[in-house]
Coordinates of C-alpha atoms in Angstrom, one line a residue:
Chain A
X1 CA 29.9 2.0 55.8
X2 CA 29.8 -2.0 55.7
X3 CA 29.9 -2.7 59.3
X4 CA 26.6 -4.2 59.1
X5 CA 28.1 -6.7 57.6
X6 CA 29.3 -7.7 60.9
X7 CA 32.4 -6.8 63.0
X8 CA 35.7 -8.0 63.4
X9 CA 35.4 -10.6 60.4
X10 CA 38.5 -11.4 58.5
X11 CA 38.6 -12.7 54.9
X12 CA 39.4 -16.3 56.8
X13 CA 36.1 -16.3 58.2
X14 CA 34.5 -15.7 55.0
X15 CA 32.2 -19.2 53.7
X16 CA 34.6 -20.7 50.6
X17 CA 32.3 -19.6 48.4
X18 CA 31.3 -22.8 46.6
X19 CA 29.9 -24.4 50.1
X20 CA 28.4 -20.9 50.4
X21 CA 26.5 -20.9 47.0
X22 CA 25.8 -24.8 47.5
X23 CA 24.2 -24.5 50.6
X24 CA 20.1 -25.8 50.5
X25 CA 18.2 -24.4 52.8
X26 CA 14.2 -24.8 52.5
X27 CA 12.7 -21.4 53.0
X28 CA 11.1 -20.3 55.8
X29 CA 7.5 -19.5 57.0
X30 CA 6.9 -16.6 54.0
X31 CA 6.7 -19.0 51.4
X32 CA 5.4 -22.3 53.1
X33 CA 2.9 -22.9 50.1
X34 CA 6.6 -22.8 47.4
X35 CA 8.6 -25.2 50.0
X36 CA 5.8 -27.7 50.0
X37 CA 6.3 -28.3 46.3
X38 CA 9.9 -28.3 47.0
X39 CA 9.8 -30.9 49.7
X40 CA 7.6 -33.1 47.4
X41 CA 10.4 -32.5 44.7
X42 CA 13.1 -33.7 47.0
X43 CA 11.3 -36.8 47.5
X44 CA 12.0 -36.6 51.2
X45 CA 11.9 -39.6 53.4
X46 CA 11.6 -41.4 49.9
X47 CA 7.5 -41.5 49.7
X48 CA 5.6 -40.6 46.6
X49 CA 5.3 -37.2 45.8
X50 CA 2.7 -35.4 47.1
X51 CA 0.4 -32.8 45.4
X52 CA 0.0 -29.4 46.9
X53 CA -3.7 -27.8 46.8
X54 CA -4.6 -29.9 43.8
X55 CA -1.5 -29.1 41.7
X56 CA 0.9 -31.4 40.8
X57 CA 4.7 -30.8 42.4
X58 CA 6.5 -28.8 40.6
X59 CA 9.3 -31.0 38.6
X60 CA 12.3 -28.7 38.2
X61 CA 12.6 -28.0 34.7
X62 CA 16.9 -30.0 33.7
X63 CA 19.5 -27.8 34.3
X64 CA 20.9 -28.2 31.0
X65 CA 17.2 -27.0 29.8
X66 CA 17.5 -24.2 31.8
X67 CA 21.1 -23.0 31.1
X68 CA 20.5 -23.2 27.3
X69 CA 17.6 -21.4 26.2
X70 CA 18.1 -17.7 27.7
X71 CA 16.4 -14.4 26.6
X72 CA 19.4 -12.5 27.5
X73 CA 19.8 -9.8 24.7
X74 CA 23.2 -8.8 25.6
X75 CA 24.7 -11.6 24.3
X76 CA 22.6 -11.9 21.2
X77 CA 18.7 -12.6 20.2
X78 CA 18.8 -15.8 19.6
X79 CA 17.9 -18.3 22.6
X80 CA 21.1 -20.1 21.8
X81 CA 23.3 -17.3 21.9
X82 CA 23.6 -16.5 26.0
X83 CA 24.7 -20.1 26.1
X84 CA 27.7 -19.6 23.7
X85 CA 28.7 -16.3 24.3
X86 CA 28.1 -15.8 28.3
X87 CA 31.4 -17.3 29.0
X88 CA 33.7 -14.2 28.3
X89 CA 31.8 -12.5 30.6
X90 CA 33.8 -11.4 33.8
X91 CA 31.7 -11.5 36.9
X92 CA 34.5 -11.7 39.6
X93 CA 34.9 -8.7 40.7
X94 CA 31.9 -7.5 40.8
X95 CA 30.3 -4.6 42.6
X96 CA 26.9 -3.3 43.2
X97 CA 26.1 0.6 43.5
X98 CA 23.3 0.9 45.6
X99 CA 22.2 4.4 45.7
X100 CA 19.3 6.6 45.7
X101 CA 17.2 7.1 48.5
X102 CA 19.5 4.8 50.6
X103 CA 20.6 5.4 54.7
X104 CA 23.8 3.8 53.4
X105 CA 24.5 4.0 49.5
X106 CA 27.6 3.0 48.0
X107 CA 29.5 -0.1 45.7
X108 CA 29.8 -3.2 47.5
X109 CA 31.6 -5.7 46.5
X110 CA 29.4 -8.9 45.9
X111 CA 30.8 -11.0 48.7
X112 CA 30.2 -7.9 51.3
X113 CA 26.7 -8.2 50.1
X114 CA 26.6 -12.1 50.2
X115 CA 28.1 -11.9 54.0
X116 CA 25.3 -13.2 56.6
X117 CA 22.9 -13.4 54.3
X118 CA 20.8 -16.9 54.1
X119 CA 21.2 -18.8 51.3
X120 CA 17.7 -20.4 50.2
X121 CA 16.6 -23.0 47.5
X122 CA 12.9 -22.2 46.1
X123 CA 11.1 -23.7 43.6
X124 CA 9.6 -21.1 41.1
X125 CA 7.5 -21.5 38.4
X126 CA 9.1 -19.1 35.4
X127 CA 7.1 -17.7 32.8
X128 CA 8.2 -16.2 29.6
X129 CA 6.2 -13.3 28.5
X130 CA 6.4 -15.5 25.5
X131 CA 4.2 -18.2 26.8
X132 CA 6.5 -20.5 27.8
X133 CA 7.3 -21.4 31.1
X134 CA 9.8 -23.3 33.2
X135 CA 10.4 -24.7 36.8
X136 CA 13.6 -23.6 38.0
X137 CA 15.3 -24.1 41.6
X138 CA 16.9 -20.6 42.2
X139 CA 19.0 -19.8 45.0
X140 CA 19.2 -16.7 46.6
X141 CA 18.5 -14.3 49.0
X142 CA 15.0 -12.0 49.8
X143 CA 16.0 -8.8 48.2
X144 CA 14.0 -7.1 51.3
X145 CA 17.3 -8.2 53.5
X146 CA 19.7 -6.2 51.3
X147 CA 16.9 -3.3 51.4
X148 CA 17.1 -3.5 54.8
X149 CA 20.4 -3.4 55.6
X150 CA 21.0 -0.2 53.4
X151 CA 18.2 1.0 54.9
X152 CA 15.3 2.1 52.6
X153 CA 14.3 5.9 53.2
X154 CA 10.8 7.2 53.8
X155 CA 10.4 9.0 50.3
X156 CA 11.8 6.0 48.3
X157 CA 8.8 4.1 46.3
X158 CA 10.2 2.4 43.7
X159 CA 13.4 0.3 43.3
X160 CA 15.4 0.2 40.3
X161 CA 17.7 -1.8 38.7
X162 CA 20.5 -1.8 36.2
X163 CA 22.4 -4.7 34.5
X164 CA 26.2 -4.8 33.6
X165 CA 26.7 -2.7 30.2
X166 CA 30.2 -4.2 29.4
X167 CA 30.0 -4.1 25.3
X168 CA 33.5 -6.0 24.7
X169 CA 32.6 -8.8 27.2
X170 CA 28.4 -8.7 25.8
X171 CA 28.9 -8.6 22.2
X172 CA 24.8 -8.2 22.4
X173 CA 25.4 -4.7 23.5
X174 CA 27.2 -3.7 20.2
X175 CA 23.8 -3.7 18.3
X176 CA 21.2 -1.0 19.5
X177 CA 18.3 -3.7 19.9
X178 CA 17.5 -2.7 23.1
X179 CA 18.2 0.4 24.8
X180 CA 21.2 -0.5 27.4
X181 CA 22.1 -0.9 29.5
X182 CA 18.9 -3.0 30.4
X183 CA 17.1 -1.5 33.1
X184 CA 13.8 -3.1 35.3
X185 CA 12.1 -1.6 38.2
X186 CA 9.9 -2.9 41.0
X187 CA 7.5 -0.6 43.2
X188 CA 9.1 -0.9 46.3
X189 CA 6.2 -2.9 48.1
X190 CA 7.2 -5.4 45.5
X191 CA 10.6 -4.8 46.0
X192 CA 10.1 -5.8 49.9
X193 CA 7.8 -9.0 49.4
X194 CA 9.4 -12.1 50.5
X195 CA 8.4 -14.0 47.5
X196 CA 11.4 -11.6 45.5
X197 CA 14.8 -13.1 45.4
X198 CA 18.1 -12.0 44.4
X199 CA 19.5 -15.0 43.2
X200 CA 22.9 -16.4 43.1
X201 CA 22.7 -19.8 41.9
X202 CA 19.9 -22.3 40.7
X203 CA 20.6 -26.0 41.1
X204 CA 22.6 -25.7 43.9
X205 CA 25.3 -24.6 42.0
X206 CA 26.3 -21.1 41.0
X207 CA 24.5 -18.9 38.8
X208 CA 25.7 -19.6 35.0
X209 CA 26.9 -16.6 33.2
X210 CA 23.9 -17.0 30.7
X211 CA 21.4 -17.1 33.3
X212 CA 22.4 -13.9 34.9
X213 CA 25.5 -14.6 36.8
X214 CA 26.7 -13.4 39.7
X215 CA 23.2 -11.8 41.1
X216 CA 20.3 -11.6 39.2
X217 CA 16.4 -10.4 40.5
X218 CA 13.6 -13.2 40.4
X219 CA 10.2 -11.8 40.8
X220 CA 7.7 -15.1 40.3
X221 CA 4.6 -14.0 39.3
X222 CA 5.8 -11.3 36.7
X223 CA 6.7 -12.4 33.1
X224 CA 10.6 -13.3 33.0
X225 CA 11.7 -9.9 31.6
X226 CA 11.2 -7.8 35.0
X227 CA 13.3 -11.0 36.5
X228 CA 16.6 -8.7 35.4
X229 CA 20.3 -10.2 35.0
X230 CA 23.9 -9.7 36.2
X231 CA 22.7 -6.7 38.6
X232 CA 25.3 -4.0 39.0
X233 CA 22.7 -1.0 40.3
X234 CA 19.7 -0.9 42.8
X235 CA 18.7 2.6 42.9
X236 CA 15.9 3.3 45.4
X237 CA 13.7 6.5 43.8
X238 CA 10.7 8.3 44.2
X239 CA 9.7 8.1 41.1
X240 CA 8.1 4.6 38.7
X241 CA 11.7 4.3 36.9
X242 CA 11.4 3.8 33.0
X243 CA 12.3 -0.2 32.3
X244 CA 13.7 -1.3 29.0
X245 CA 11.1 -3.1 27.2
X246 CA 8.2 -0.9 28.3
X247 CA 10.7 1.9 26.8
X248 CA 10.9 0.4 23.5
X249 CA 7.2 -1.0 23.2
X250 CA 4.9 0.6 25.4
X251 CA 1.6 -0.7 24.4
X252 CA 3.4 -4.5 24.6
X253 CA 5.5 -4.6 27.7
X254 CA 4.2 -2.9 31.2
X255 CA 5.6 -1.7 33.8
X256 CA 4.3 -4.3 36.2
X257 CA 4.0 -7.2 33.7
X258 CA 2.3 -9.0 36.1
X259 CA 1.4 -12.7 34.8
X260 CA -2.2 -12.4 34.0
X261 CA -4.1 -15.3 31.7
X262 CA -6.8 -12.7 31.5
X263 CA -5.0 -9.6 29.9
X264 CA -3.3 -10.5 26.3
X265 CA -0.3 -9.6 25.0
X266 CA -0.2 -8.1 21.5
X267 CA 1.5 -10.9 20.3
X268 CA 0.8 -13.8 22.8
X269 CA -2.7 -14.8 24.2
X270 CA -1.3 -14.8 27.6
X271 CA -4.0 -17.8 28.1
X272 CA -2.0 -20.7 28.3
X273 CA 1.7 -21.9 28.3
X274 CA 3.8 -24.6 27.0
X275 CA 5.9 -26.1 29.5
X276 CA 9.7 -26.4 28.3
X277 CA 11.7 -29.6 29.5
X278 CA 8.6 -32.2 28.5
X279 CA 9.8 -33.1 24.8
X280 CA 7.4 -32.2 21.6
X281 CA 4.7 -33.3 23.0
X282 CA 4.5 -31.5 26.5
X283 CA 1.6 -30.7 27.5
X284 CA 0.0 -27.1 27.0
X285 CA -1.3 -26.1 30.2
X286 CA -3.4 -23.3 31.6
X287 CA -1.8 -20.1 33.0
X288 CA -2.4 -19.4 36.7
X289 CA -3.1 -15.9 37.9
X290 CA -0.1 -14.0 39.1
X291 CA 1.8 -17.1 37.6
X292 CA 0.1 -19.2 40.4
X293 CA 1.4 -16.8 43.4
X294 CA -2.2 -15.2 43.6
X295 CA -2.5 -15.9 47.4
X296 CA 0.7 -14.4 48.6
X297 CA 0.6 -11.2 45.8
X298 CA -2.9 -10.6 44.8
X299 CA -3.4 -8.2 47.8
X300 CA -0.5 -5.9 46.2
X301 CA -2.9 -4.9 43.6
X302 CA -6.0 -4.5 45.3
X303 CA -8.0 -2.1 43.6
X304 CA -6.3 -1.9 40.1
X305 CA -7.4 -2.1 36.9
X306 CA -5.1 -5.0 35.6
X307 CA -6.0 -4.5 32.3
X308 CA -4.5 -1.2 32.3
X309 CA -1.6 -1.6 34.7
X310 CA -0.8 -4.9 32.6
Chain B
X1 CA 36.9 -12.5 -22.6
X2 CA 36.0 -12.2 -19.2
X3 CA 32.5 -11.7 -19.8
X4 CA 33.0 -14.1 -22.7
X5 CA 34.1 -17.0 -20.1
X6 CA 30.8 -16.2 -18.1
X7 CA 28.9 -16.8 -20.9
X8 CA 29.9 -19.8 -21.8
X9 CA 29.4 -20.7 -18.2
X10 CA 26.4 -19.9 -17.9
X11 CA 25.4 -21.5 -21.3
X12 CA 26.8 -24.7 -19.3
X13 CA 25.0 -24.4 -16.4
X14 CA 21.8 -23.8 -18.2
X15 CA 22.6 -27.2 -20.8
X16 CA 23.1 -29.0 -17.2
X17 CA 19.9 -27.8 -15.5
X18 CA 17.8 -28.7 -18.7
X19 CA 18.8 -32.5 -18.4
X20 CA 18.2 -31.9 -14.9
X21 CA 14.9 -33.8 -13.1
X22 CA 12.7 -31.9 -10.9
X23 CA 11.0 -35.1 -8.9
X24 CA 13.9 -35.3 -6.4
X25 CA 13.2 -31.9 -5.4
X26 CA 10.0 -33.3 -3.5
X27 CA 11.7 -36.5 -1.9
X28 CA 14.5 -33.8 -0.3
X29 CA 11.8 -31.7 1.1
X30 CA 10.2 -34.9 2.6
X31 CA 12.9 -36.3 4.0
X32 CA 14.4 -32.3 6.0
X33 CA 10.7 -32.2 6.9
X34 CA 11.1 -35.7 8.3
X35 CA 14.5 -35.2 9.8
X36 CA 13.8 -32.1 11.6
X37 CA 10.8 -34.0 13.4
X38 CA 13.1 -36.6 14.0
X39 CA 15.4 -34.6 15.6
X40 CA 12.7 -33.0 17.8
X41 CA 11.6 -36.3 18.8
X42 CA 14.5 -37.6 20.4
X43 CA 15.9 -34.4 22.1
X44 CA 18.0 -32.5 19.8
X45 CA 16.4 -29.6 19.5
X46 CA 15.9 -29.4 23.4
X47 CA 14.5 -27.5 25.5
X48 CA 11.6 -26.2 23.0
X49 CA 11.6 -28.5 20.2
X50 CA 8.0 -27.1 19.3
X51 CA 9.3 -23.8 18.5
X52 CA 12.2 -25.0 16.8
X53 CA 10.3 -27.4 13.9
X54 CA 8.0 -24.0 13.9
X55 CA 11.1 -22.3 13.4
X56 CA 13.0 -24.6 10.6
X57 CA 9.4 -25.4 8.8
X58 CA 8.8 -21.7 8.2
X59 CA 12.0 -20.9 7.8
X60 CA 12.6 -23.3 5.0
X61 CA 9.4 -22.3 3.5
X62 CA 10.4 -18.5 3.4
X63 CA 13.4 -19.2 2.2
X64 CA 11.8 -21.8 -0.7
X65 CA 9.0 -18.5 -1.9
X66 CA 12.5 -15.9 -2.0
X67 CA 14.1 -18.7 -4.8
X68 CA 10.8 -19.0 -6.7
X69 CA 10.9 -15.1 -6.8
X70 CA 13.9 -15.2 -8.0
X71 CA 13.5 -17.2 -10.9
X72 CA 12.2 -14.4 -13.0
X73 CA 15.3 -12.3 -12.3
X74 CA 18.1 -14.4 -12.6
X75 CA 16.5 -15.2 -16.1
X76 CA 15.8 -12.0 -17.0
X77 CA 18.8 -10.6 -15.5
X78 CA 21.8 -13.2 -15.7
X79 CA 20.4 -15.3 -18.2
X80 CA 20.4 -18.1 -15.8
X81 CA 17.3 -19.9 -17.1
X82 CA 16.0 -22.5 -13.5
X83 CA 12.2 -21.6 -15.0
X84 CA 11.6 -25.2 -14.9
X85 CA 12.0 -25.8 -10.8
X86 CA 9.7 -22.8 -10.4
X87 CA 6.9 -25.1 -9.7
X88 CA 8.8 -27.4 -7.4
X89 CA 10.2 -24.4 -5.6
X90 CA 6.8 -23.2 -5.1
X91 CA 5.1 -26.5 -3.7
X92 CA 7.8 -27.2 -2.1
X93 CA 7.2 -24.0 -0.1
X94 CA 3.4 -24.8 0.6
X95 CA 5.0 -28.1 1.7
X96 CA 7.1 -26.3 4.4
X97 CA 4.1 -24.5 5.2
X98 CA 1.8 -26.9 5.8
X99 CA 4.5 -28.7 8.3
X100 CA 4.6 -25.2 10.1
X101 CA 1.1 -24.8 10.5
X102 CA 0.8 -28.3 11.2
X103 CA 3.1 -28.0 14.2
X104 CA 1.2 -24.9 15.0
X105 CA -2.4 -26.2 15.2
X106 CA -1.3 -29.6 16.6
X107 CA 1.8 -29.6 18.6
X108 CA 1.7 -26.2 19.5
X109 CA -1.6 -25.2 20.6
X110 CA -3.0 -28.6 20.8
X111 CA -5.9 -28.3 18.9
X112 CA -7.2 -25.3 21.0
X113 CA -9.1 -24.0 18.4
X114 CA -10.8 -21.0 20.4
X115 CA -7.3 -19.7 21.3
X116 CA -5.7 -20.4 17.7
X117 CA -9.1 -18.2 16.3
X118 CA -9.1 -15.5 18.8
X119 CA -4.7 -15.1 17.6
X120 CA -5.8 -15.2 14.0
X121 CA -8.2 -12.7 14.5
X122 CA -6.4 -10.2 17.2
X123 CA -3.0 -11.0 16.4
X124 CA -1.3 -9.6 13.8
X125 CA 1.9 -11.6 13.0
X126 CA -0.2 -14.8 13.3
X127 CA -3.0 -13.0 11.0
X128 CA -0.1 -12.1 8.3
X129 CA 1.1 -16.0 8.2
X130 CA -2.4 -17.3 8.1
X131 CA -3.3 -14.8 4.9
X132 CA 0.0 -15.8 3.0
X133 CA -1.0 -19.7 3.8
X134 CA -4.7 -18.9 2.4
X135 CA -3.2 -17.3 -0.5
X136 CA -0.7 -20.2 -1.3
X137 CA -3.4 -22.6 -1.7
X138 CA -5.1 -21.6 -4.7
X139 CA -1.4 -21.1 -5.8
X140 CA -0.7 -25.4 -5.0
X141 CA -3.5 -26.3 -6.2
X142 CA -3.2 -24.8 -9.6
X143 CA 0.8 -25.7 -10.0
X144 CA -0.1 -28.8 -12.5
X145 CA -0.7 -29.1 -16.4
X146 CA -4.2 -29.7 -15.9
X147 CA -5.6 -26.8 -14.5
X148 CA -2.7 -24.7 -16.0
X149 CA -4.5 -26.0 -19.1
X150 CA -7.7 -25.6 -17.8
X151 CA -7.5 -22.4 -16.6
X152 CA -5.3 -21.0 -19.7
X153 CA -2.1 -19.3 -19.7
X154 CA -2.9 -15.8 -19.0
X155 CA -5.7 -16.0 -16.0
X156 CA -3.4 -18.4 -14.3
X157 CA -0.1 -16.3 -14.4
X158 CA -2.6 -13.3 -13.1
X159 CA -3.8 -15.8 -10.5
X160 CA -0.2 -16.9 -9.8
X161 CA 0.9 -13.1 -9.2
X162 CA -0.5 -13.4 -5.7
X163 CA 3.4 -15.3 -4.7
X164 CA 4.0 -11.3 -4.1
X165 CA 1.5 -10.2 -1.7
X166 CA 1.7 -13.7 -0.2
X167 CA 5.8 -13.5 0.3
X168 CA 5.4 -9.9 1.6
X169 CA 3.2 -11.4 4.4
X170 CA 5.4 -14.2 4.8
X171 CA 7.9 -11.9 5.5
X172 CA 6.0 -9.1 7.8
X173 CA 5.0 -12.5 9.8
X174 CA 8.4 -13.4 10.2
X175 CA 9.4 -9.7 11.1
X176 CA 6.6 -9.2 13.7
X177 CA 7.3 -12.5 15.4
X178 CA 10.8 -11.2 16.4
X179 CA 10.8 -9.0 19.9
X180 CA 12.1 -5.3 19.1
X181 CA 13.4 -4.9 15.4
X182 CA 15.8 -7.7 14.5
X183 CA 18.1 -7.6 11.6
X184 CA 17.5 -11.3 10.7
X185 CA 14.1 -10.5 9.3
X186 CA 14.9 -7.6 7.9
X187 CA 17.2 -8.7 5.3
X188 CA 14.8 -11.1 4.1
X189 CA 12.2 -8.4 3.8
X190 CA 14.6 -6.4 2.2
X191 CA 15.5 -9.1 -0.3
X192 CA 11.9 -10.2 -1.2
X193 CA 11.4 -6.2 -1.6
X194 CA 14.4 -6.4 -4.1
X195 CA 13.0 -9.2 -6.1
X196 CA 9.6 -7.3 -6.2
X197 CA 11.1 -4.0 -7.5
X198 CA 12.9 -6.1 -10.0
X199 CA 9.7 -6.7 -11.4
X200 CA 8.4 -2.8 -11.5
X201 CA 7.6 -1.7 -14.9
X202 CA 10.2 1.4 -14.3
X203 CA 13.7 -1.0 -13.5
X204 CA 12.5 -3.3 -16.8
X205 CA 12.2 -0.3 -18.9
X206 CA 15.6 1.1 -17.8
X207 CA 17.3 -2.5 -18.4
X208 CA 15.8 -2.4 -22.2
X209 CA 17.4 0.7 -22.5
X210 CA 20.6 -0.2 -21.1
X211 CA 20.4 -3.2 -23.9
X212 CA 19.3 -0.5 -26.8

């Protein structure tokens, strides 16, 4: 079932896993306009940092910034609470089901699924249906590789996705808040875009438990919620699959939750963001189409109403 | 006896809050509303320290309307008489509330006053906190002897009945801001709900007859 993993491999020949989660690698060709900002970041050769199509580089927002202030419900509501709860969480072993409209469906173990595959660093812009964003250096893989491997059937259209429901290690689960476990969904041309990660590690280090260790889905130019956490089931399925926050407030959180300055939220004007890591007087800056990925995503929705597929 | 003891204790505690001053009230809530900026100055409340002095102003101000509601009953109720730091209670609230919506208009949204109007209007949580502000001013204004005097006892205790609408909306706007129900909230709405009924014509009746 996993020979596609690659034959005659041993567990000796199997990347110590910290050099296999710290490996940086620039991504390729897909994404050239996110690794320019990257490069810039890196401040390669040592020259001043360059701007990309008018827009400053993207400054990764501190790690510590990052791993502390974490909508992550299942270990409590409060921003702070991932942070001090996340360690109890167990994520080795950990397993994936992949099943549904799938050549090959089964659990895999994570580092079956982590075999062969190339190890990227990209520089994403994150934004919080909240109106607050972030610039994080994930690592991670395209999800269209794992698709690939399992091999996607024909009738399959959307792909979704389940995170861990493990109440005595996410005390967040013990209260009904959400509906658990949490569940997200992508339509499966989404699903296959190169821009869509599964991520194992930001930083260059790996994931940390509040931040969706081991494997968690980054989709860039949707609001941080579809971006779903410590990943135990991709399900490929013919149908949209229901997703956790559109389940509990419809007429607030869509199914494609697309970033979108133009279409409000209930609660937000989805107009402009604060970006976190700047101090208390950061700047409040305009909020870019498709969260500034409108070149490489716009032609996904060609046609649609955005206002009512928000 | 036991209730005897009480009593007296209460007796004591009401001879020790009548001696008591009610200026330093406004130099505390000066100096958390200066702290907490402080500390969101020089990183400790990292990585959003906008949302958190939102957070701790309007916290602190919800908090500061539940204790002036309570006044009332403790009095009635326990005996406990605090009537006298009713007025510093109160402004010390519209204090905390002017910080929060001072962080709002300026640190938050930068003086983007299109956006802020358009949220006012369309949103409801924000709509909520901006009504209970509006209605605390007339409420800070009024809190001194002269226009208490001016205005004369009984149309400024009917003009000073508006603290329960504007803590109800206090409340719904803390409610609403939370994603999906959140306990947190709730028991302050619950409590502010408590102090309300407590002041329902029906629960003071059935207290007199309890005393009969």
């Amino acid at each position: 079932m996993n020979k596609w993993f690659g034959p005659g491999l041993t567990e000796n020949d199997v990347t110590p896993e910290e050099v296999f989660l710290n490996r940086r690698t620039f991504m390729r060709a897909a994404g050239a306009a996110v690794a320019l900002p990257a490069l810039a970041g890196c401040d390669v050769g040592g020259g001043e940092t360059k701007t990309v199509a008018g827009e400053n580089a993207l400054k990764p927002t501190p790690l510590e910034d990052i791993a502390s202030y974490n909508n992550f419900y299942e270990f409590g509501p409060s921003k702070s609470d991932p942070a001090r709860y996340a360690h109890r969480l167990t994520t080795k072993p950990w397993h994936v089901t992949i099943d549904g409209l799938v050549d090959k469906p089964g659990v895999y173990p994570l580092e079956n699924i982590l075999r062969g595959m190339e190890i990227e660093e990209r520089i994403y812009r994150f934004r919080c249906v909240e109106a607050w964003s972030m610039v994080i250096p994930w690592n991670g893989f395209m999800l269209r590789d794992l698709l690939k491997r399992v091999g996607v059937k024909r009738e399959a259209k959307y792909v979704a996705f389940e995170t861990l429901h493990r109440p005595e290690e996410m005390p967040g689960q013990k209260v009904p808040l959400l509906k658990w476990p949490y569940r997200e969904g992508l339509r499966l041309d989404e699903a296959m875009h190169p821009l869509t990660l599964l991520a194992t590690g930001l930083y260059g280090k790996p994931m940390p438990k509040q931040n969706g260790a081991p494997l968690r889905l980054v989709v860039p130019w949707k609001y941080g919620f579809k971006s779903i956490k410590s990943v135990v089931r991709i399900s490929l399925v013919a149908e949209r699959p229901p997703t956790t926050w559109n389940l509990l407030q419809p007429d607030e959180y869509g199914f494609y939750a697309n970033v979108n300055p133009k279409v409000s939220h209930p609660r937000w004007s989805q107009a402009t963001e604060r970006r976190l890591g700047e101090g208390l007087i950061g700047k409040r800056v305009p909020t870019l189409m498709f969260n500034g990925y409108e070149k490489e995503v716009a032609h996904l929705y060609k046609g649609m109403d955005l206002r009512k597929y928000y | 006896m036991v209730s005897g003891a009480i009593r007296q204790m209460i007796k004591a505690i009401n001879q020790f809050t009548r001696r008591m001053p009610t200026w330093p009230i406004y130099f505390v809530v000066l100096a958390v509303i200066g702290w907490h900026f402080f500390m969101a100055l020089t990183g400790a409340y990292r990585p959003d320290p906008v949302r958190m002095l939102e957070l701790e102003y309007g916290l602190l101000a919800l908090q500061l309307l539940i204790a002036s509601l309570a006044i009332t009953p403790l009095k009635r109720f326990a005996g406990l008489n605090f009537v006298k730091f009713r007025r510093a209670l109160g402004l010390s609230a519209f204090l905390f509330a002017l910080a929060h919506l001072g962080v709002w208009v300026a640190l938050d949204m930068q003086f983007l006053f299109d956006q802020m109007l358009s949220d006012i209007l369309k949103r409801p949580y924000i709509t909520f906190g901006m009504a209970a502000f509006a209605l605390m001013l007339p409420l800070a204004i009024t809190s001194n002897d002269r226009l208490l005097r001016r205005l004369g006892g009984a149309r400024w205790r009917r003009l000073h009945r508006l603290a329960y609408p504007l803590t109800l909306l206090a409340a719904l706007h803390f409610v609403w801001v939370r994603k999906g129900v959140q306990i947190e909230p709730l028991v302050y709405l619950g409590l502010i709900t408590l102090l309300l009924a407590l002041r329902l014509p029906l629960s003071r009746r059935r207290v007199a007859q309890r005393a009969l």
